[in-house]
Coordinates of C-alpha atoms in Angstrom, one line a residue:
Chain A
M1 CA 0.0 0.0 0.0
S2 CA 1.6 3.2 -1.2
R3 CA 0.2 6.6 -0.2
P4 CA -3.2 6.2 1.4
E5 CA -6.1 7.4 -0.8
I6 CA -8.1 8.6 2.1
Q7 CA -6.5 9.8 5.3
V8 CA -8.4 11.1 8.3
R9 CA -6.4 12.7 11.2
D10 CA -7.9 13.4 14.6
L11 CA -11.3 14.4 13.2
H12 CA -13.8 16.0 15.5
K13 CA -17.2 17.2 14.6
S14 CA -19.9 18.7 16.9
F15 CA -23.3 20.0 16.2
G16 CA -23.8 22.5 19.0
D17 CA -23.2 20.6 22.3
N18 CA -23.4 17.3 20.6
D19 CA -20.0 15.8 19.9
V20 CA -20.7 13.4 17.0
L21 CA -17.1 12.6 16.1
R22 CA -14.5 12.6 18.9
G23 CA -11.1 12.0 17.3
I24 CA -11.2 9.7 14.3
D25 CA -7.9 8.5 12.7
L26 CA -8.4 6.4 9.6
E27 CA -6.4 5.5 6.5
I28 CA -7.8 3.8 3.4
G29 CA -5.4 2.6 0.8
Q30 CA -5.7 2.6 -3.0
G31 CA -8.2 0.0 -4.1
E32 CA -9.2 -0.8 -0.6
V33 CA -12.8 -1.4 0.4
V34 CA -13.6 -0.3 3.9
C35 CA -17.0 -0.9 5.5
V36 CA -17.9 1.3 8.4
I37 CA -20.5 -0.2 10.7
G38 CA -22.0 0.8 14.0
P39 CA -25.3 1.8 15.7
S40 CA -27.3 4.8 14.5
G41 CA -25.9 7.9 16.0
S42 CA -22.4 6.5 16.2
G43 CA -21.2 9.2 13.8
K44 CA -20.4 6.9 10.8
S45 CA -22.4 8.9 8.3
T46 CA -21.0 12.1 9.6
L47 CA -17.5 10.7 9.2
L48 CA -18.3 9.8 5.6
R49 CA -19.8 13.2 4.9
C50 CA -16.7 14.9 6.3
V51 CA -14.5 13.1 3.7
N52 CA -16.0 15.2 0.9
L53 CA -16.8 18.1 3.2
L54 CA -20.6 17.9 3.0
E55 CA -20.1 18.4 6.7
E56 CA -17.4 20.7 7.8
P57 CA -15.2 19.2 10.6
T58 CA -14.8 21.1 13.8
K59 CA -11.2 20.0 14.1
G60 CA -8.8 17.7 12.3
Q61 CA -7.7 17.0 8.8
V62 CA -8.9 14.9 5.9
F63 CA -6.8 14.1 2.9
V64 CA -8.1 12.5 -0.3
G65 CA -5.5 11.5 -2.9
G66 CA -2.9 13.7 -1.2
T67 CA -5.0 16.9 -1.3
E68 CA -6.1 18.3 2.0
V69 CA -9.9 18.5 1.8
T70 CA -10.1 20.5 5.0
D71 CA -7.8 23.2 3.8
P72 CA -9.9 26.4 3.7
D73 CA -8.3 27.5 0.5
V74 CA -8.7 24.2 -1.4
D75 CA -10.9 24.2 -4.5
I76 CA -13.5 21.9 -3.0
D77 CA -15.4 21.5 -6.2
A78 CA -12.3 20.2 -7.9
V79 CA -11.7 17.7 -5.0
R80 CA -15.3 16.5 -5.0
R81 CA -15.0 15.7 -8.7
R82 CA -12.6 12.9 -7.7
I83 CA -14.9 11.6 -5.0
G84 CA -18.1 9.9 -6.0
M85 CA -20.9 9.8 -3.4
V86 CA -24.0 7.6 -3.2
F87 CA -26.7 8.6 -0.8
Q88 CA -29.3 6.6 1.2
Q89 CA -32.1 8.5 -0.5
F90 CA -30.5 8.2 -4.0
N91 CA -31.0 12.0 -4.7
L92 CA -31.4 11.6 -8.4
F93 CA -32.5 14.8 -10.1
P94 CA -36.2 14.2 -10.6
H95 CA -36.6 16.8 -13.4
L96 CA -34.1 15.0 -15.6
N97 CA -34.3 11.6 -17.2
V98 CA -31.8 8.9 -16.5
T99 CA -29.4 9.8 -19.2
E100 CA -29.6 13.5 -18.4
N101 CA -28.9 12.7 -14.8
L102 CA -25.6 11.2 -16.0
T103 CA -24.8 13.8 -18.7
L104 CA -25.7 17.1 -17.1
P105 CA -23.0 16.9 -14.3
Q106 CA -20.4 15.8 -16.9
R107 CA -21.2 18.7 -19.2
R108 CA -21.6 21.4 -16.5
V109 CA -18.8 20.3 -14.2
L110 CA -16.3 18.5 -16.4
R111 CA -17.2 20.6 -19.5
R112 CA -17.4 17.4 -21.6
D113 CA -19.0 17.8 -25.0
K114 CA -22.4 16.4 -25.6
A115 CA -21.3 13.3 -27.6
T116 CA -18.6 12.3 -25.0
A117 CA -20.9 12.8 -22.1
A118 CA -23.6 10.6 -23.8
E119 CA -21.0 8.0 -24.5
V120 CA -19.8 7.9 -20.9
A121 CA -23.3 7.8 -19.7
A122 CA -24.3 4.9 -21.8
E123 CA -21.2 3.0 -20.8
N124 CA -21.9 3.5 -17.1
L125 CA -25.6 2.7 -17.4
A126 CA -24.5 -0.6 -19.0
R127 CA -22.2 -1.2 -16.1
V128 CA -25.1 -1.1 -13.6
G129 CA -27.3 -3.1 -16.0
L130 CA -29.8 -0.3 -16.7
S131 CA -29.2 0.5 -20.4
E132 CA -32.8 0.0 -21.2
K133 CA -33.9 2.7 -18.7
A134 CA -31.9 5.4 -20.4
D135 CA -34.9 7.5 -21.2
A136 CA -36.9 6.8 -18.1
Y137 CA -37.5 9.4 -15.4
P138 CA -36.4 8.6 -11.8
S139 CA -40.0 8.5 -10.5
S140 CA -40.8 5.6 -12.7
L141 CA -37.9 3.5 -11.4
S142 CA -37.8 1.2 -8.4
G143 CA -35.6 2.2 -5.5
G144 CA -33.0 -0.3 -6.4
Q145 CA -32.9 1.0 -10.0
Q146 CA -32.7 4.5 -8.8
Q147 CA -29.8 3.7 -6.6
R148 CA -28.0 2.0 -9.4
V149 CA -28.5 5.0 -11.6
A150 CA -27.1 7.1 -8.8
I151 CA -24.0 4.9 -8.7
A152 CA -23.7 5.2 -12.5
R153 CA -24.0 9.0 -12.2
A154 CA -21.2 9.1 -9.7
L155 CA -19.1 6.8 -11.8
A156 CA -19.6 8.9 -15.0
M157 CA -17.5 11.6 -13.3
G158 CA -14.6 9.2 -13.2
P159 CA -14.0 9.3 -9.5
E160 CA -10.9 7.8 -7.8
V161 CA -12.8 7.2 -4.6
M162 CA -16.4 6.2 -3.9
L163 CA -18.3 7.0 -0.7
F164 CA -21.5 5.0 0.0
D165 CA -23.8 6.4 2.8
E166 CA -26.1 3.5 3.7
P167 CA -26.9 2.8 0.0
T168 CA -29.3 0.0 0.7
S169 CA -31.1 1.2 3.8
A170 CA -34.0 2.9 2.0
L171 CA -34.6 -0.2 -0.3
D172 CA -37.1 -2.9 -0.1
P173 CA -35.3 -6.0 1.0
E174 CA -35.7 -7.8 -2.3
L175 CA -34.1 -4.9 -4.2
V176 CA -30.9 -4.8 -2.0
G177 CA -29.2 -7.6 -3.9
D178 CA -28.9 -5.7 -7.2
V179 CA -27.3 -2.7 -5.6
L180 CA -24.9 -4.8 -3.6
A181 CA -24.0 -6.7 -6.8
V182 CA -23.0 -3.5 -8.5
M183 CA -20.9 -2.5 -5.5
R184 CA -19.3 -5.8 -5.4
M185 CA -18.4 -5.4 -9.1
L186 CA -16.8 -2.0 -8.4
A187 CA -14.8 -3.5 -5.5
T188 CA -13.4 -6.3 -7.7
E189 CA -12.5 -3.7 -10.3
G190 CA -10.2 -2.1 -7.8
M191 CA -12.2 1.0 -6.8
T192 CA -11.3 2.6 -3.5
M193 CA -14.5 2.4 -1.5
M194 CA -15.7 3.6 1.9
V195 CA -19.1 2.1 2.7
V196 CA -21.3 2.9 5.6
T197 CA -23.7 0.0 5.8
H198 CA -25.7 -2.4 7.9
E199 CA -25.3 -5.2 5.3
M200 CA -23.0 -7.5 7.3
T201 CA -22.9 -10.1 4.5
F202 CA -21.6 -7.5 2.1
A203 CA -19.1 -6.3 4.6
R204 CA -18.0 -9.8 5.3
E205 CA -17.6 -10.8 1.7
V206 CA -16.4 -7.7 0.0
A207 CA -14.7 -5.5 2.5
D208 CA -10.9 -5.6 3.0
R209 CA -11.4 -4.0 6.4
V210 CA -14.3 -3.3 8.7
V211 CA -14.4 -0.4 11.1
F212 CA -16.8 -0.5 14.0
M213 CA -17.8 2.9 15.4
D214 CA -19.7 3.8 18.5
G215 CA -20.1 7.1 20.3
G216 CA -18.0 9.1 17.9
V217 CA -14.9 6.9 18.1
I218 CA -13.5 3.9 16.3
V219 CA -13.9 1.1 18.7
E220 CA -12.2 -1.6 16.7
E221 CA -11.1 -2.2 13.1
G222 CA -9.7 -5.2 11.3
S223 CA -10.4 -7.8 8.8
P224 CA -14.1 -8.6 8.4
G225 CA -13.6 -12.1 9.7
Q226 CA -12.1 -10.7 12.9
V227 CA -14.4 -7.7 13.5
I228 CA -17.7 -9.4 12.5
G229 CA -16.6 -13.0 13.1
S230 CA -14.9 -12.7 16.4
P231 CA -15.2 -9.2 17.7
R232 CA -12.8 -8.3 20.5
H233 CA -14.9 -5.6 22.1
E234 CA -18.0 -6.0 24.1
R235 CA -19.7 -3.1 22.3
T236 CA -19.0 -4.7 18.9
R237 CA -20.4 -8.0 20.1
H238 CA -23.5 -6.3 21.6
F239 CA -24.1 -4.3 18.3
L240 CA -23.7 -7.4 16.1
S241 CA -25.9 -9.6 18.2
R242 CA -28.6 -6.9 18.1
L243 CA -28.3 -6.4 14.4
L244 CA -28.3 -10.1 13.5
D245 CA -31.0 -12.4 14.7
P246 CA -30.7 -12.5 18.5
A247 CA -32.3 -15.9 18.6
M248 CA -29.3 -17.4 16.8
A249 CA -26.5 -18.4 19.1
E250 CA -23.7 -18.3 16.6
V251 CA -22.9 -15.1 14.7
E252 CA -21.3 -17.1 11.8
E253 CA -24.4 -19.1 11.0
E254 CA -26.5 -16.0 11.0
T255 CA -24.4 -14.3 8.4
S256 CA -24.4 -17.4 6.2
D257 CA -28.1 -17.4 6.6
Q258 CA -28.2 -13.8 5.3
V259 CA -26.2 -14.8 2.2
G260 CA -29.1 -16.9 1.0
K261 CA -31.5 -14.1 1.7
T262 CA -29.6 -11.5 -0.2
E263 CA -29.0 -13.6 -3.2
A264 CA -32.5 -14.9 -3.4
Chain B
M1 CA -67.7 -4.3 25.0
T2 CA -71.4 -4.0 25.9
D3 CA -71.1 -0.2 25.7
T4 CA -70.1 -0.3 22.1
D5 CA -72.7 -2.8 21.3
V6 CA -75.3 -0.4 22.6
Q7 CA -73.9 2.5 20.5
L8 CA -74.0 0.4 17.4
Q9 CA -77.8 0.0 17.7
P10 CA -79.9 2.4 15.7
K11 CA -81.3 5.0 18.0
K12 CA -84.9 4.6 18.9
K13 CA -85.6 8.3 19.3
G14 CA -85.0 11.1 16.8
L15 CA -83.5 10.9 13.3
T16 CA -81.0 8.4 12.1
R17 CA -77.7 9.6 10.7
R18 CA -78.9 9.1 7.2
Q19 CA -82.1 11.0 7.7
K20 CA -80.2 13.9 9.3
R21 CA -77.9 14.0 6.3
S22 CA -80.7 14.1 3.7
L23 CA -82.5 16.7 5.7
S24 CA -79.4 18.9 5.9
R25 CA -78.9 18.6 2.2
G26 CA -82.6 19.4 1.5
V27 CA -82.3 22.6 3.6
Q28 CA -79.2 23.7 1.7
Y29 CA -80.9 23.2 -1.7
A30 CA -84.0 25.1 -0.5
V31 CA -81.9 28.1 0.7
F32 CA -80.1 28.2 -2.6
A33 CA -83.3 28.0 -4.7
A34 CA -84.9 30.7 -2.5
A35 CA -81.9 33.1 -3.0
V36 CA -82.0 32.6 -6.8
I37 CA -85.7 33.2 -7.0
A38 CA -85.5 36.3 -4.8
F39 CA -82.8 37.7 -7.0
A40 CA -84.6 36.9 -10.2
V41 CA -87.9 38.4 -9.0
T42 CA -86.5 41.6 -7.3
A43 CA -84.0 42.6 -10.0
D44 CA -85.3 44.9 -12.7
W45 CA -84.3 42.9 -15.7
G46 CA -85.6 45.4 -18.2
R47 CA -83.4 48.2 -16.9
L48 CA -80.5 45.9 -16.5
Q49 CA -80.7 44.8 -20.1
N50 CA -81.2 48.3 -21.2
Q51 CA -78.1 49.5 -19.3
F52 CA -75.7 46.5 -19.7
A53 CA -76.8 44.4 -22.7
Q54 CA -77.4 46.7 -25.7
A55 CA -76.5 44.5 -28.6
D56 CA -75.9 47.3 -31.1
I57 CA -73.5 49.1 -28.7
A58 CA -71.7 45.9 -28.0
R59 CA -71.4 45.3 -31.7
Q60 CA -69.8 48.7 -32.4
M61 CA -67.0 47.8 -29.9
F62 CA -65.7 45.2 -32.2
P63 CA -63.0 44.7 -33.3
D64 CA -61.3 47.5 -31.4
V65 CA -62.1 45.9 -28.0
I66 CA -60.0 42.9 -29.0
T67 CA -57.4 44.3 -31.4
L68 CA -56.6 47.3 -29.3
A69 CA -57.9 47.1 -25.7
L70 CA -57.4 43.4 -25.0
K71 CA -54.1 43.4 -26.9
N72 CA -52.8 46.3 -24.7
T73 CA -54.0 44.6 -21.5
V74 CA -52.1 41.4 -22.5
L75 CA -49.0 43.5 -23.5
Y76 CA -49.1 45.4 -20.2
T77 CA -49.6 42.2 -18.2
L78 CA -46.8 40.2 -19.9
S79 CA -44.3 43.0 -19.7
G80 CA -45.1 43.5 -16.0
F81 CA -44.8 39.8 -15.4
V82 CA -41.4 39.5 -17.1
V83 CA -40.1 42.5 -15.1
G84 CA -41.6 41.0 -11.9
L85 CA -40.2 37.6 -12.6
V86 CA -36.7 38.8 -13.1
L87 CA -36.8 41.2 -10.2
G88 CA -38.5 38.6 -8.0
M89 CA -35.8 36.1 -8.8
V90 CA -33.1 38.5 -7.8
I91 CA -34.9 39.4 -4.6
A92 CA -35.6 35.8 -3.8
L93 CA -31.9 34.9 -4.2
M94 CA -31.0 38.0 -2.1
R95 CA -33.4 36.8 0.6
L96 CA -31.5 33.4 0.7
S97 CA -28.1 35.0 0.5
S98 CA -25.5 34.4 3.3
V99 CA -24.7 38.1 3.1
G100 CA -26.7 39.9 5.7
P101 CA -27.3 43.3 4.0
Y102 CA -28.7 41.5 0.9
R103 CA -31.2 39.7 3.1
W104 CA -32.2 42.9 4.8
V105 CA -32.7 44.8 1.6
A106 CA -34.8 42.0 0.2
S107 CA -37.0 41.7 3.3
V108 CA -37.6 45.5 3.4
Y109 CA -38.5 45.5 -0.3
I110 CA -40.9 42.6 0.1
E111 CA -42.6 44.1 3.1
I112 CA -43.0 47.6 1.5
F113 CA -44.2 46.5 -1.9
R114 CA -46.6 43.8 -0.5
G115 CA -48.0 46.4 1.9
L116 CA -48.7 49.1 -0.5
P117 CA -51.8 49.3 -2.8
A118 CA -50.8 48.8 -6.4
L119 CA -52.5 52.1 -7.2
L120 CA -50.1 54.1 -5.1
I121 CA -47.2 52.4 -6.9
F122 CA -48.6 53.4 -10.3
I123 CA -48.9 57.0 -9.2
F124 CA -45.4 56.8 -7.7
V125 CA -44.0 55.5 -11.0
G126 CA -46.0 58.0 -13.1
V127 CA -45.3 61.1 -11.0
A128 CA -42.5 60.7 -8.5
V129 CA -39.9 59.0 -10.8
P130 CA -40.0 61.8 -13.4
L131 CA -39.9 64.4 -10.6
A132 CA -37.0 62.7 -8.8
F133 CA -34.9 62.2 -12.0
P134 CA -35.7 65.2 -14.2
G135 CA -35.0 64.7 -17.8
T136 CA -34.9 61.0 -17.6
E137 CA -37.5 59.2 -19.5
I138 CA -38.6 55.7 -18.7
P139 CA -37.9 53.8 -21.9
G140 CA -40.9 52.5 -23.7
G141 CA -43.2 55.4 -22.7
T142 CA -46.4 54.2 -21.1
Y143 CA -45.5 50.5 -21.8
G144 CA -42.3 51.0 -19.9
K145 CA -44.0 52.7 -17.0
V146 CA -46.6 50.0 -16.7
A147 CA -44.0 47.2 -17.0
I148 CA -42.0 48.8 -14.1
A149 CA -45.1 49.6 -11.9
L150 CA -46.6 46.1 -12.4
G151 CA -43.1 44.6 -12.1
L152 CA -42.4 46.3 -8.8
V153 CA -45.7 45.1 -7.3
S154 CA -45.5 41.6 -8.6
A155 CA -41.8 41.1 -7.8
A156 CA -42.5 41.3 -4.1
Y157 CA -45.1 38.5 -4.3
M158 CA -43.1 36.5 -6.7
A159 CA -39.9 36.8 -4.6
E160 CA -41.7 35.1 -1.7
T161 CA -43.1 32.4 -4.0
I162 CA -39.8 31.7 -5.6
R163 CA -38.0 31.6 -2.2
A164 CA -40.6 29.1 -1.0
G165 CA -40.1 27.0 -4.1
I166 CA -36.4 27.0 -3.7
Q167 CA -36.7 26.0 -0.1
A168 CA -39.2 23.2 -1.0
V169 CA -36.5 21.4 -3.1
P170 CA -35.2 18.6 -0.8
K171 CA -31.8 19.3 0.7
G172 CA -30.4 16.1 -0.7
Q173 CA -30.6 17.6 -4.2
L174 CA -28.1 20.3 -3.3
E175 CA -25.9 17.8 -1.6
A176 CA -26.0 15.5 -4.6
A177 CA -25.1 18.4 -6.9
R178 CA -22.3 19.6 -4.6
S179 CA -20.9 16.1 -4.2
L180 CA -20.7 15.8 -8.0
G181 CA -18.6 19.0 -8.1
F182 CA -21.2 21.6 -8.9
S183 CA -20.3 25.0 -7.5
P184 CA -23.1 26.5 -5.3
A185 CA -24.1 28.9 -8.2
R186 CA -24.1 26.3 -10.8
A187 CA -26.1 23.9 -8.6
M188 CA -28.6 26.6 -8.0
V189 CA -29.0 27.3 -11.8
S190 CA -28.9 23.7 -13.1
I191 CA -30.5 21.7 -10.4
I192 CA -32.4 23.7 -7.8
I193 CA -34.1 26.5 -9.7
P194 CA -35.6 24.2 -12.5
Q195 CA -37.1 22.0 -9.7
A196 CA -38.3 25.1 -7.8
F197 CA -40.1 26.4 -10.9
R198 CA -41.9 23.1 -11.4
I199 CA -43.2 23.5 -7.8
I200 CA -44.2 27.2 -8.2
L201 CA -45.7 27.1 -11.7
P202 CA -49.3 27.1 -10.4
P203 CA -48.8 30.1 -7.9
L204 CA -46.9 32.0 -10.6
T205 CA -49.7 31.5 -13.0
N206 CA -52.1 32.8 -10.3
E207 CA -49.9 35.8 -10.0
L208 CA -50.3 36.3 -13.8
V209 CA -54.1 36.4 -13.3
L210 CA -53.8 39.0 -10.6
L211 CA -51.5 41.1 -12.8
F212 CA -53.9 40.8 -15.6
K213 CA -56.5 42.5 -13.5
D214 CA -54.1 45.0 -12.0
S215 CA -53.1 46.2 -15.4
S216 CA -56.4 48.2 -15.4
L217 CA -54.6 50.7 -13.0
V218 CA -52.7 52.0 -16.1
L219 CA -55.5 54.6 -16.5
F220 CA -54.0 56.5 -13.6
L221 CA -50.8 57.0 -15.6
G222 CA -52.8 58.9 -18.3
V223 CA -52.8 57.1 -21.6
T224 CA -53.2 58.0 -25.3
L225 CA -56.1 56.6 -27.3
E226 CA -53.9 53.9 -28.7
E227 CA -52.6 52.9 -25.3
R228 CA -56.0 52.2 -23.7
E229 CA -56.5 48.8 -22.3
L230 CA -59.8 47.0 -21.5
S231 CA -61.0 48.9 -18.4
K232 CA -60.1 52.4 -19.7
Y233 CA -61.6 51.5 -23.1
G234 CA -64.8 50.2 -21.6
R235 CA -65.2 53.2 -19.4
D236 CA -64.5 55.7 -22.1
L237 CA -67.0 54.1 -24.4
A238 CA -69.5 53.8 -21.6
S239 CA -69.4 57.6 -21.0
T240 CA -69.7 58.5 -24.7
T241 CA -72.6 56.1 -25.3
A242 CA -74.2 56.9 -21.9
N243 CA -74.6 53.1 -21.5
S244 CA -72.8 50.5 -19.4
T245 CA -72.8 47.8 -22.0
P246 CA -69.0 48.5 -22.8
I247 CA -68.2 47.7 -19.2
L248 CA -69.9 44.4 -19.4
V249 CA -68.1 43.6 -22.7
A250 CA -64.8 44.6 -21.2
G251 CA -65.5 42.4 -18.2
L252 CA -66.2 39.4 -20.4
C253 CA -62.9 40.0 -22.2
Y254 CA -61.1 39.7 -18.9
L255 CA -62.8 36.5 -18.2
L256 CA -62.0 35.3 -21.6
V257 CA -58.4 35.2 -20.5
T258 CA -58.5 34.6 -16.7
I259 CA -60.9 31.6 -16.7
P260 CA -58.8 29.5 -19.1
L261 CA -55.7 30.5 -17.2
S262 CA -57.3 29.4 -13.9
L263 CA -58.3 26.1 -15.5
V264 CA -54.7 25.6 -16.6
V265 CA -53.5 26.3 -13.0
R266 CA -56.0 23.7 -11.7
R267 CA -54.7 21.2 -14.2
M268 CA -51.1 21.8 -13.3
E269 CA -51.9 21.5 -9.6
S270 CA -53.6 18.1 -10.0
K271 CA -50.8 17.0 -12.3
S272 CA -48.1 18.1 -9.9
Q273 CA -49.9 16.1 -7.2
E274 CA -49.4 13.0 -9.3
A275 CA -45.8 13.8 -10.1
I276 CA -44.7 14.1 -6.4
R277 CA -42.3 11.3 -5.9

């Protein structure tokens, strides 16, 4: 691992009196897939949003690809072009059809000409398996399709890093699999990914590293097998047992149970 | 359990719910019919017709009432609407600015121009502006003055409508745009404002209807014969013919435009109900 693609140093963020992040240090290498898990309110989404400065950290530094995002003089729009972000609520532009959702940012932000933008859009729609929806409007798509379009929209900008903020949390359970499949494909292609998720199966299978957060700090991190399979900390164990079926005694069997469910 | 059972039984005494409902509806129809009959009987139809519906007077108004008066009304309205829309957009963006003085100026503007009668603004534009800046002429003559007066009035209302529309666009839209590398200004122009306008199209069209009526105030600016719009034209003709038929015809001309516009608004509203994600 050469220079880390994402580097977070002593990151603090508070909203008023509420300290959401209390000193986060994290490095993500090139091509690495890191899943951030933890209970709601643990600050994992805030951490992700600090990486592309959708939230302004109270203290600390964030570097992406060697550029300091938190530098007040940085051209944040230029930095964000290299960071794709996928939201829980998809946030497709409802007044544009699928292709326009992909071409407008390329044309306005990257100043690509019409033909190039259309070509890149078609390419990325094919990657997420939605070529036939090119002319559809977001409101006519299912949640899973919307999220795949959102991923394609981010990819069309040619990002070096992808951030995923609970990308499957707003989806009906039977639609989760398609989105995870696209993310898995990205991971195998070597994309650097930071994924906030509750999908333990995905984390276990795809992540190079899992980070467990609670109360605004990183409680433990390591390989998925270690953090999810045999967590060292009581808080991690407690969280995992509540997330997975509490009736099951063994965590491992529960996760293999979920594999079948996701792929069904 | 027994309590509810008792309540479910039809009441022995008094009217049932269904009987009450039909009685209430019957009373409402009766009141309506009585009011219509009373109006029809008491009104002096002969005199009304004589004063308001003289076919030959109405006939002599054509085609001028359309080619001149209605045309001018539409011209005044549209020019005022365009000025109001542009100015309203600027004020709405000022209202949402992070720079304090812009917000204050916008708020003061909105409060003043929403609080004043349109008539006073017409007099102000017609009298005070030439007085304050001697030698300057508002370009476009009467048309320019009307555009500015109507624009000043409608901008205040439209600014509030546009601001509400911008704020009604979900926050995630701006976040998505920013995360794709849009600058704040470009995100506003390409992503937020197009969506805001879809939301506010019905209220903006309503504003157009209001302006259409307010354009009658142009008569306080003093207009030449060729610049007369519907109200002035109707009034002038009413005094030369000593009959009010022209007023009625002018009124019908207004409705000719406002009713279809209102129908369009209603259709847009029901459509946007469906389109909500």
